[in-house]
Amino acid sequence: QKEVEQNSGPLSVPEGAIASLNCTYSDRGSQSFFWYRQYSGKSPELIMFIYSNGDKEDGRFTAQLNKASQYVSLLIRDSQPSDSATYLCAVTRGLSGNTPLVFGKGTRLSVIA
Amino acid sequence: DVKVTQSSRYLVKRTGEKVFLECVQDMDHENMFWYRQDPGLGLRLIYFSYDVKMKEKGDIPEGYSVSREKKERFSLILESASTNQTSMYLCASRETGLSSYNEQFFGPGTRLTVL
């Protein structure tokens, strides 16, 4: 099983709809979870992180974490064409602040106007 | 404003050449990372460093080496470039802390083509 798995997409949603992006991870020791957005030809930029079970909201974005199921998701409400990008899920390996993040391959989101 | 910079946005080299990719961060971060990103393969870790003169192999270190002589600078070296090293190279840095949820910042990337 790969360490971090995401559906590659593309995921197409109409403008104004909710986009739901999912990620599963294999390391039960992972402590922190990140969502990065990457526009075509650009480098990834952090949009949210979460480390406690439950939901965390920031504007139109909600991250959800379920450590028992080893599952993390990102909801984007009122999707806009500018949200069209690849979304990368990343998790920490173990407890140390020195360890690298492990990235999924990303889900490509397309918001149709 | 935090910043990670990379020496080149685009680079074209010949097979067998020695290639240096430079990365500089101005955030006084201990940790620095080199990734490559390829379509369908995602971000793959090549090497990382958690302190000056320290280095650790990532998932795909073969054909690469690194150097970290100063805290702010982390260099990736391709000793003898090959066509399968054509890729987007991304440098990143992150602070060390007791918590592991410190943000990892990326540079703009270097698109390397090896002919």
PDB file of C-alpha atoms in Angstrom, chain A residues 3-109:
ATOM      1  CA  GLU A   3       1.983   5.778   1.960  1.00  0.00           C
ATOM      2  CA  VAL A   4      -0.413   8.466   0.781  1.00  0.00           C
ATOM      3  CA  GLU A   5      -3.113   7.767  -1.757  1.00  0.00           C
ATOM      4  CA  GLN A   6      -5.327  10.164  -3.614  1.00  0.00           C
ATOM      5  CA  ASN A   7      -7.704   9.766  -6.487  1.00  0.00           C
ATOM      6  CA  SER A   8      -5.885  11.326  -9.436  1.00  0.00           C
ATOM      7  CA  GLY A   9      -9.052  12.706 -10.999  1.00  0.00           C
ATOM      8  CA  PRO A  10      -9.776  14.829 -12.837  1.00  0.00           C
ATOM      9  CA  LEU A  11     -12.615  15.796 -10.564  1.00  0.00           C
ATOM     10  CA  SER A  12     -15.007  18.103 -12.352  1.00  0.00           C
ATOM     11  CA  VAL A  13     -17.550  20.193 -10.448  1.00  0.00           C
ATOM     12  CA  PRO A  14     -19.787  23.057 -11.565  1.00  0.00           C
ATOM     13  CA  GLU A  15     -19.133  26.540 -10.281  1.00  0.00           C
ATOM     14  CA  GLY A  16     -20.768  27.076  -6.895  1.00  0.00           C
ATOM     15  CA  ALA A  17     -20.802  23.378  -5.975  1.00  0.00           C
ATOM     16  CA  ILE A  18     -18.903  21.640  -3.186  1.00  0.00           C
ATOM     17  CA  ALA A  19     -15.707  19.866  -4.236  1.00  0.00           C
ATOM     18  CA  SER A  20     -14.670  16.936  -2.061  1.00  0.00           C
ATOM     19  CA  LEU A  21     -11.071  15.711  -2.192  1.00  0.00           C
ATOM     20  CA  ASN A  22      -9.998  12.591  -0.353  1.00  0.00           C
ATOM     21  CA  CYS A  23      -6.756  11.134   0.911  1.00  0.00           C
ATOM     22  CA  THR A  24      -5.810   7.988   2.802  1.00  0.00           C
ATOM     23  CA  TYR A  25      -2.505   7.273   4.495  1.00  0.00           C
ATOM     24  CA  SER A  26      -0.824   4.137   5.763  1.00  0.00           C
ATOM     25  CA  ASP A  27       1.386   5.283   8.673  1.00  0.00           C
ATOM     26  CA  ARG A  28      -0.620   5.281  11.916  1.00  0.00           C
ATOM     27  CA  GLY A  29       2.174   7.330  13.494  1.00  0.00           C
ATOM     28  CA  SER A  30       1.527  10.299  11.221  1.00  0.00           C
ATOM     29  CA  GLN A  31       0.666  13.332  13.300  1.00  0.00           C
ATOM     30  CA  SER A  32       0.009  16.193  10.946  1.00  0.00           C
ATOM     31  CA  PHE A  33      -1.746  16.501   7.645  1.00  0.00           C
ATOM     32  CA  PHE A  34      -1.475  19.153   5.005  1.00  0.00           C
ATOM     33  CA  TRP A  35      -3.311  20.195   1.883  1.00  0.00           C
ATOM     34  CA  TYR A  36      -1.340  21.996  -0.804  1.00  0.00           C
ATOM     35  CA  ARG A  37      -2.689  23.565  -3.962  1.00  0.00           C
ATOM     36  CA  GLN A  38      -0.579  23.578  -7.110  1.00  0.00           C
ATOM     37  CA  TYR A  39      -1.487  25.540 -10.188  1.00  0.00           C
ATOM     38  CA  SER A  40      -0.099  24.337 -13.493  1.00  0.00           C
ATOM     39  CA  GLY A  41       3.549  25.353 -13.848  1.00  0.00           C
ATOM     40  CA  LYS A  42       3.739  26.663 -10.279  1.00  0.00           C
ATOM     41  CA  SER A  43       5.054  25.255  -7.026  1.00  0.00           C
ATOM     42  CA  PRO A  44       2.768  23.915  -4.274  1.00  0.00           C
ATOM     43  CA  GLU A  45       1.354  26.354  -1.742  1.00  0.00           C
ATOM     44  CA  LEU A  46      -0.132  25.419   1.609  1.00  0.00           C
ATOM     45  CA  ILE A  47      -3.844  25.993   2.022  1.00  0.00           C
ATOM     46  CA  MET A  48      -4.626  24.055   5.199  1.00  0.00           C
ATOM     47  CA  PHE A  49      -3.180  21.791   7.828  1.00  0.00           C
ATOM     48  CA  ILE A  50      -4.905  19.695  10.474  1.00  0.00           C
ATOM     49  CA  TYR A  51      -3.650  17.542  13.317  1.00  0.00           C
ATOM     50  CA  SER A  52      -6.709  16.790  15.468  1.00  0.00           C
ATOM     51  CA  ASN A  53      -9.601  14.523  14.623  1.00  0.00           C
ATOM     52  CA  GLY A  54     -12.627  16.380  13.354  1.00  0.00           C
ATOM     53  CA  ASP A  55     -13.136  19.391  11.149  1.00  0.00           C
ATOM     54  CA  LYS A  56     -11.127  22.549  10.668  1.00  0.00           C
ATOM     55  CA  GLU A  57     -12.607  25.409   8.685  1.00  0.00           C
ATOM     56  CA  ASP A  58     -10.868  28.309   6.975  1.00  0.00           C
ATOM     57  CA  GLY A  59     -13.062  30.398   4.726  1.00  0.00           C
ATOM     58  CA  ARG A  60     -14.435  28.214   1.947  1.00  0.00           C
ATOM     59  CA  PHE A  61     -12.123  25.351   2.882  1.00  0.00           C
ATOM     60  CA  THR A  62     -12.790  22.621   5.441  1.00  0.00           C
ATOM     61  CA  ALA A  63     -10.274  19.917   6.295  1.00  0.00           C
ATOM     62  CA  GLN A  64     -11.562  16.744   7.931  1.00  0.00           C
ATOM     63  CA  LEU A  65      -9.418  14.187   9.739  1.00  0.00           C
ATOM     64  CA  ASN A  66     -10.287  10.713  10.939  1.00  0.00           C
ATOM     65  CA  LYS A  67      -7.188   9.052  12.392  1.00  0.00           C
ATOM     66  CA  ALA A  68      -8.976   5.789  13.168  1.00  0.00           C
ATOM     67  CA  SER A  69      -9.827   5.385   9.494  1.00  0.00           C
ATOM     68  CA  GLN A  70      -6.544   6.988   8.377  1.00  0.00           C
ATOM     69  CA  TYR A  71      -8.483   9.348   6.211  1.00  0.00           C
ATOM     70  CA  VAL A  72      -8.237  13.069   5.549  1.00  0.00           C
ATOM     71  CA  SER A  73     -10.363  15.144   3.233  1.00  0.00           C
ATOM     72  CA  LEU A  74     -10.681  18.666   1.917  1.00  0.00           C
ATOM     73  CA  LEU A  75     -14.018  20.277   1.113  1.00  0.00           C
ATOM     74  CA  ILE A  76     -14.171  23.392  -1.014  1.00  0.00           C
ATOM     75  CA  ARG A  77     -17.503  25.195  -0.765  1.00  0.00           C
ATOM     76  CA  ASP A  78     -18.828  27.530  -3.454  1.00  0.00           C
ATOM     77  CA  SER A  79     -16.164  26.300  -5.880  1.00  0.00           C
ATOM     78  CA  GLN A  80     -14.782  28.896  -8.251  1.00  0.00           C
ATOM     79  CA  PRO A  81     -12.964  28.467 -11.584  1.00  0.00           C
ATOM     80  CA  SER A  82      -9.882  29.869  -9.812  1.00  0.00           C
ATOM     81  CA  ASP A  83      -9.927  26.755  -7.594  1.00  0.00           C
ATOM     82  CA  SER A  84      -9.030  24.654 -10.638  1.00  0.00           C
ATOM     83  CA  ALA A  85      -5.659  23.176  -9.723  1.00  0.00           C
ATOM     84  CA  THR A  86      -4.036  20.002  -8.454  1.00  0.00           C
ATOM     85  CA  TYR A  87      -4.486  19.397  -4.730  1.00  0.00           C
ATOM     86  CA  LEU A  88      -1.740  17.534  -2.909  1.00  0.00           C
ATOM     87  CA  CYS A  89      -2.268  15.740   0.378  1.00  0.00           C
ATOM     88  CA  ALA A  90       0.842  15.461   2.582  1.00  0.00           C
ATOM     89  CA  VAL A  91       1.453  13.743   5.897  1.00  0.00           C
ATOM     90  CA  THR A  92       4.310  13.632   8.342  1.00  0.00           C
ATOM     91  CA  ARG A  93       6.262  10.457   8.864  1.00  0.00           C
ATOM     92  CA  GLY A  94       6.251   9.794  12.580  1.00  0.00           C
ATOM     93  CA  LEU A  95       6.580  12.318  15.374  1.00  0.00           C
ATOM     94  CA  SER A  96       9.722  14.312  14.715  1.00  0.00           C
ATOM     95  CA  GLY A  97       9.611  17.823  13.318  1.00  0.00           C
ATOM     96  CA  ASN A  98      12.642  16.920  11.214  1.00  0.00           C
ATOM     97  CA  THR A  99      11.072  14.245   9.081  1.00  0.00           C
ATOM     98  CA  PRO A 100      10.060  15.029   5.513  1.00  0.00           C
ATOM     99  CA  LEU A 101       6.488  15.252   4.415  1.00  0.00           C
ATOM    100  CA  VAL A 102       5.184  12.429   2.284  1.00  0.00           C
ATOM    101  CA  PHE A 103       3.032  13.596  -0.592  1.00  0.00           C
ATOM    102  CA  GLY A 104       0.253  11.938  -2.496  1.00  0.00           C
ATOM    103  CA  LYS A 105       0.264  12.213  -6.261  1.00  0.00           C
ATOM    104  CA  GLY A 106      -2.462  14.799  -6.186  1.00  0.00           C
ATOM    105  CA  THR A 107      -6.035  15.180  -7.401  1.00  0.00           C
ATOM    106  CA  ARG A 108      -6.695  17.449 -10.347  1.00  0.00           C
ATOM    107  CA  LEU A 109      -9.779  19.601  -9.782  1.00  0.00           C
TER     108      LEU A 109
END
